[in-house]
């Protein structure tokens, strides 16, 4: 009896630790599939049209302001933004694969530098497209995506500085936070599709992305992943199995919603432009 009493907490602690790790992995695998589809769409649609010189063809996909005849600066900025979107999304995924970090640390350092530079370019070009080219559907949507852009600049800087300082504990945290905000626009598309499917057609949404659900989804597209990440970090550090269980449950719930949103985005948003 004595032995059983002493052994059981250890078993619980290690199994719940494993559950937490596996829940994070399950979310990451689902997200990687969805990000792969996003990259595929960008290359197949924007990449191909740009490569063959059919810039007007960007607009074959529903967008606010893609190619505009005579707007050379705007078209160039759009091209830079949209083509680097594929690179930054792929780069972010590669940075998080533990095997790459362990087996090729030099590669991780170099791709990390490139990732941060491209993240800055994405945020700055996005801010330019929003405010200088006036590409937005409503003021609230412009404010939300701009806050996402500012967070990209801040988190990428902190992740870079902590890497230079060789403070690996802080670096890991800021790098994960940077990953979340760099993927804010991807989360938004996935969240919109998940909400459309769950609410039976887009409750609280309108055409200018200014309905109550639109506003919640836009700010939530980076705030919610950051909150879940923070809870995940706390659960990793906590000694309480209950805290770890709750965090694992939350991450599994997020993985299910992400899977729904990814399936929706591929079926209704990107699929037609992936061929
Ligand atoms: C690193 C993160 C980002 C990625 C991966 C990304 C990706 C994309 C992609 C793929 C498009 C083409 C539209 C589509 O087909 O869906 C796009 C357009 C655009 N992005 Fe970003 N973006 C990012 C960050 C930002 C930020 C931070 C802002 C604003 C501050 C922004 C503003 C815009 C604007 C204004 C457009 C044009 C929208 C349109 O004409 O419909 N982006 N972005």
PDB file of C-alpha atoms in Angstrom, residues 25-117:
ATOM      1  CA  UNK A  25       2.786  18.963 -30.606  1.00  0.00           C
ATOM      2  CA  UNK A  26      -0.704  18.091 -31.907  1.00  0.00           C
ATOM      3  CA  UNK A  27      -1.526  21.798 -32.233  1.00  0.00           C
ATOM      4  CA  UNK A  28       1.787  22.461 -33.975  1.00  0.00           C
ATOM      5  CA  UNK A  29       1.285  19.636 -36.511  1.00  0.00           C
ATOM      6  CA  UNK A  30      -2.222  20.881 -37.385  1.00  0.00           C
ATOM      7  CA  UNK A  31      -0.948  24.466 -37.649  1.00  0.00           C
ATOM      8  CA  UNK A  32       1.956  23.305 -39.845  1.00  0.00           C
ATOM      9  CA  UNK A  33      -0.490  21.655 -42.267  1.00  0.00           C
ATOM     10  CA  UNK A  34      -2.556  24.848 -42.384  1.00  0.00           C
ATOM     11  CA  UNK A  35       0.500  27.033 -42.848  1.00  0.00           C
ATOM     12  CA  UNK A  36       1.708  24.705 -45.592  1.00  0.00           C
ATOM     13  CA  UNK A  37      -1.604  25.258 -47.396  1.00  0.00           C
ATOM     14  CA  UNK A  38      -1.266  29.041 -46.942  1.00  0.00           C
ATOM     15  CA  UNK A  39       2.266  28.967 -48.388  1.00  0.00           C
ATOM     16  CA  UNK A  40       1.078  26.769 -51.253  1.00  0.00           C
ATOM     17  CA  UNK A  41      -1.709  29.244 -52.103  1.00  0.00           C
ATOM     18  CA  UNK A  42       0.710  32.198 -52.026  1.00  0.00           C
ATOM     19  CA  UNK A  43       3.216  30.465 -54.318  1.00  0.00           C
ATOM     20  CA  UNK A  44       0.590  28.985 -56.674  1.00  0.00           C
ATOM     21  CA  UNK A  45      -1.383  32.213 -57.037  1.00  0.00           C
ATOM     22  CA  UNK A  46       0.781  35.290 -56.327  1.00  0.00           C
ATOM     23  CA  UNK A  47       4.093  33.582 -57.095  1.00  0.00           C
ATOM     24  CA  UNK A  48       2.971  32.197 -60.461  1.00  0.00           C
ATOM     25  CA  UNK A  49       1.192  35.388 -61.576  1.00  0.00           C
ATOM     26  CA  UNK A  50       4.240  37.495 -60.628  1.00  0.00           C
ATOM     27  CA  UNK A  51       6.661  35.076 -62.335  1.00  0.00           C
ATOM     28  CA  UNK A  52       4.794  35.197 -65.664  1.00  0.00           C
ATOM     29  CA  UNK A  53       4.411  38.989 -65.409  1.00  0.00           C
ATOM     30  CA  UNK A  54       0.622  38.911 -65.065  1.00  0.00           C
ATOM     31  CA  UNK A  55       0.444  41.344 -62.146  1.00  0.00           C
ATOM     32  CA  UNK A  56      -3.193  42.214 -62.875  1.00  0.00           C
ATOM     33  CA  UNK A  57      -3.873  38.507 -62.280  1.00  0.00           C
ATOM     34  CA  UNK A  58      -3.211  39.048 -58.523  1.00  0.00           C
ATOM     35  CA  UNK A  59      -6.741  40.469 -58.436  1.00  0.00           C
ATOM     36  CA  UNK A  60      -8.306  37.197 -59.675  1.00  0.00           C
ATOM     37  CA  UNK A  61      -8.412  36.328 -55.975  1.00  0.00           C
ATOM     38  CA  UNK A  62     -10.689  38.481 -53.793  1.00  0.00           C
ATOM     39  CA  UNK A  63      -8.446  41.153 -52.230  1.00  0.00           C
ATOM     40  CA  UNK A  64      -8.928  44.787 -51.275  1.00  0.00           C
ATOM     41  CA  UNK A  65      -6.218  46.477 -53.372  1.00  0.00           C
ATOM     42  CA  UNK A  66      -3.749  44.291 -55.218  1.00  0.00           C
ATOM     43  CA  UNK A  67      -2.594  45.433 -58.673  1.00  0.00           C
ATOM     44  CA  UNK A  68      -3.469  49.040 -59.513  1.00  0.00           C
ATOM     45  CA  UNK A  69      -2.533  50.279 -62.996  1.00  0.00           C
ATOM     46  CA  UNK A  70       0.103  53.031 -62.793  1.00  0.00           C
ATOM     47  CA  UNK A  71       0.715  52.644 -59.039  1.00  0.00           C
ATOM     48  CA  UNK A  72       4.281  51.354 -59.387  1.00  0.00           C
ATOM     49  CA  UNK A  73       5.299  51.910 -55.751  1.00  0.00           C
ATOM     50  CA  UNK A  74       2.124  50.329 -54.406  1.00  0.00           C
ATOM     51  CA  UNK A  75       2.370  47.334 -56.742  1.00  0.00           C
ATOM     52  CA  UNK A  76       6.030  46.819 -55.843  1.00  0.00           C
ATOM     53  CA  UNK A  77       5.269  46.987 -52.116  1.00  0.00           C
ATOM     54  CA  UNK A  78       2.362  44.574 -52.513  1.00  0.00           C
ATOM     55  CA  UNK A  79       4.616  42.137 -54.428  1.00  0.00           C
ATOM     56  CA  UNK A  80       7.340  42.327 -51.764  1.00  0.00           C
ATOM     57  CA  UNK A  81       4.785  41.831 -48.977  1.00  0.00           C
ATOM     58  CA  UNK A  82       2.879  38.975 -50.507  1.00  0.00           C
ATOM     59  CA  UNK A  83       5.880  37.014 -51.808  1.00  0.00           C
ATOM     60  CA  UNK A  84       7.824  37.341 -48.558  1.00  0.00           C
ATOM     61  CA  UNK A  85       4.687  36.131 -46.742  1.00  0.00           C
ATOM     62  CA  UNK A  86       5.475  32.629 -48.023  1.00  0.00           C
ATOM     63  CA  UNK A  87       9.117  32.882 -46.898  1.00  0.00           C
ATOM     64  CA  UNK A  88       8.359  34.194 -43.398  1.00  0.00           C
ATOM     65  CA  UNK A  89       5.661  31.573 -42.786  1.00  0.00           C
ATOM     66  CA  UNK A  90       7.965  28.743 -43.869  1.00  0.00           C
ATOM     67  CA  UNK A  91      10.880  30.250 -41.926  1.00  0.00           C
ATOM     68  CA  UNK A  92       8.825  30.450 -38.733  1.00  0.00           C
ATOM     69  CA  UNK A  93       7.869  26.796 -38.990  1.00  0.00           C
ATOM     70  CA  UNK A  94      11.463  25.689 -39.548  1.00  0.00           C
ATOM     71  CA  UNK A  95      12.696  27.697 -36.556  1.00  0.00           C
ATOM     72  CA  UNK A  96      10.358  25.801 -34.251  1.00  0.00           C
ATOM     73  CA  UNK A  97      11.326  22.276 -35.347  1.00  0.00           C
ATOM     74  CA  UNK A  98      13.490  20.988 -32.439  1.00  0.00           C
ATOM     75  CA  UNK A  99      15.471  18.598 -34.680  1.00  0.00           C
ATOM     76  CA  UNK A 100      16.736  21.520 -36.792  1.00  0.00           C
ATOM     77  CA  UNK A 101      17.814  23.430 -33.675  1.00  0.00           C
ATOM     78  CA  UNK A 102      19.603  20.404 -32.216  1.00  0.00           C
ATOM     79  CA  UNK A 103      21.258  18.980 -35.331  1.00  0.00           C
ATOM     80  CA  UNK A 104      22.003  22.173 -37.239  1.00  0.00           C
ATOM     81  CA  UNK A 105      22.376  25.047 -34.745  1.00  0.00           C
ATOM     82  CA  UNK A 106      24.332  27.140 -37.248  1.00  0.00           C
ATOM     83  CA  UNK A 107      21.484  26.815 -39.748  1.00  0.00           C
ATOM     84  CA  UNK A 108      19.010  27.767 -36.983  1.00  0.00           C
ATOM     85  CA  UNK A 109      21.044  30.920 -36.236  1.00  0.00           C
ATOM     86  CA  UNK A 110      21.208  31.993 -39.879  1.00  0.00           C
ATOM     87  CA  UNK A 111      17.600  31.224 -40.729  1.00  0.00           C
ATOM     88  CA  UNK A 112      16.681  33.001 -37.469  1.00  0.00           C
ATOM     89  CA  UNK A 113      18.409  36.209 -38.581  1.00  0.00           C
ATOM     90  CA  UNK A 114      16.732  36.015 -41.999  1.00  0.00           C
ATOM     91  CA  UNK A 115      13.377  35.290 -40.324  1.00  0.00           C
ATOM     92  CA  UNK A 116      13.618  38.384 -38.104  1.00  0.00           C
ATOM     93  CA  UNK A 117      14.668  40.654 -40.982  1.00  0.00           C
TER      94      UNK A 117
END
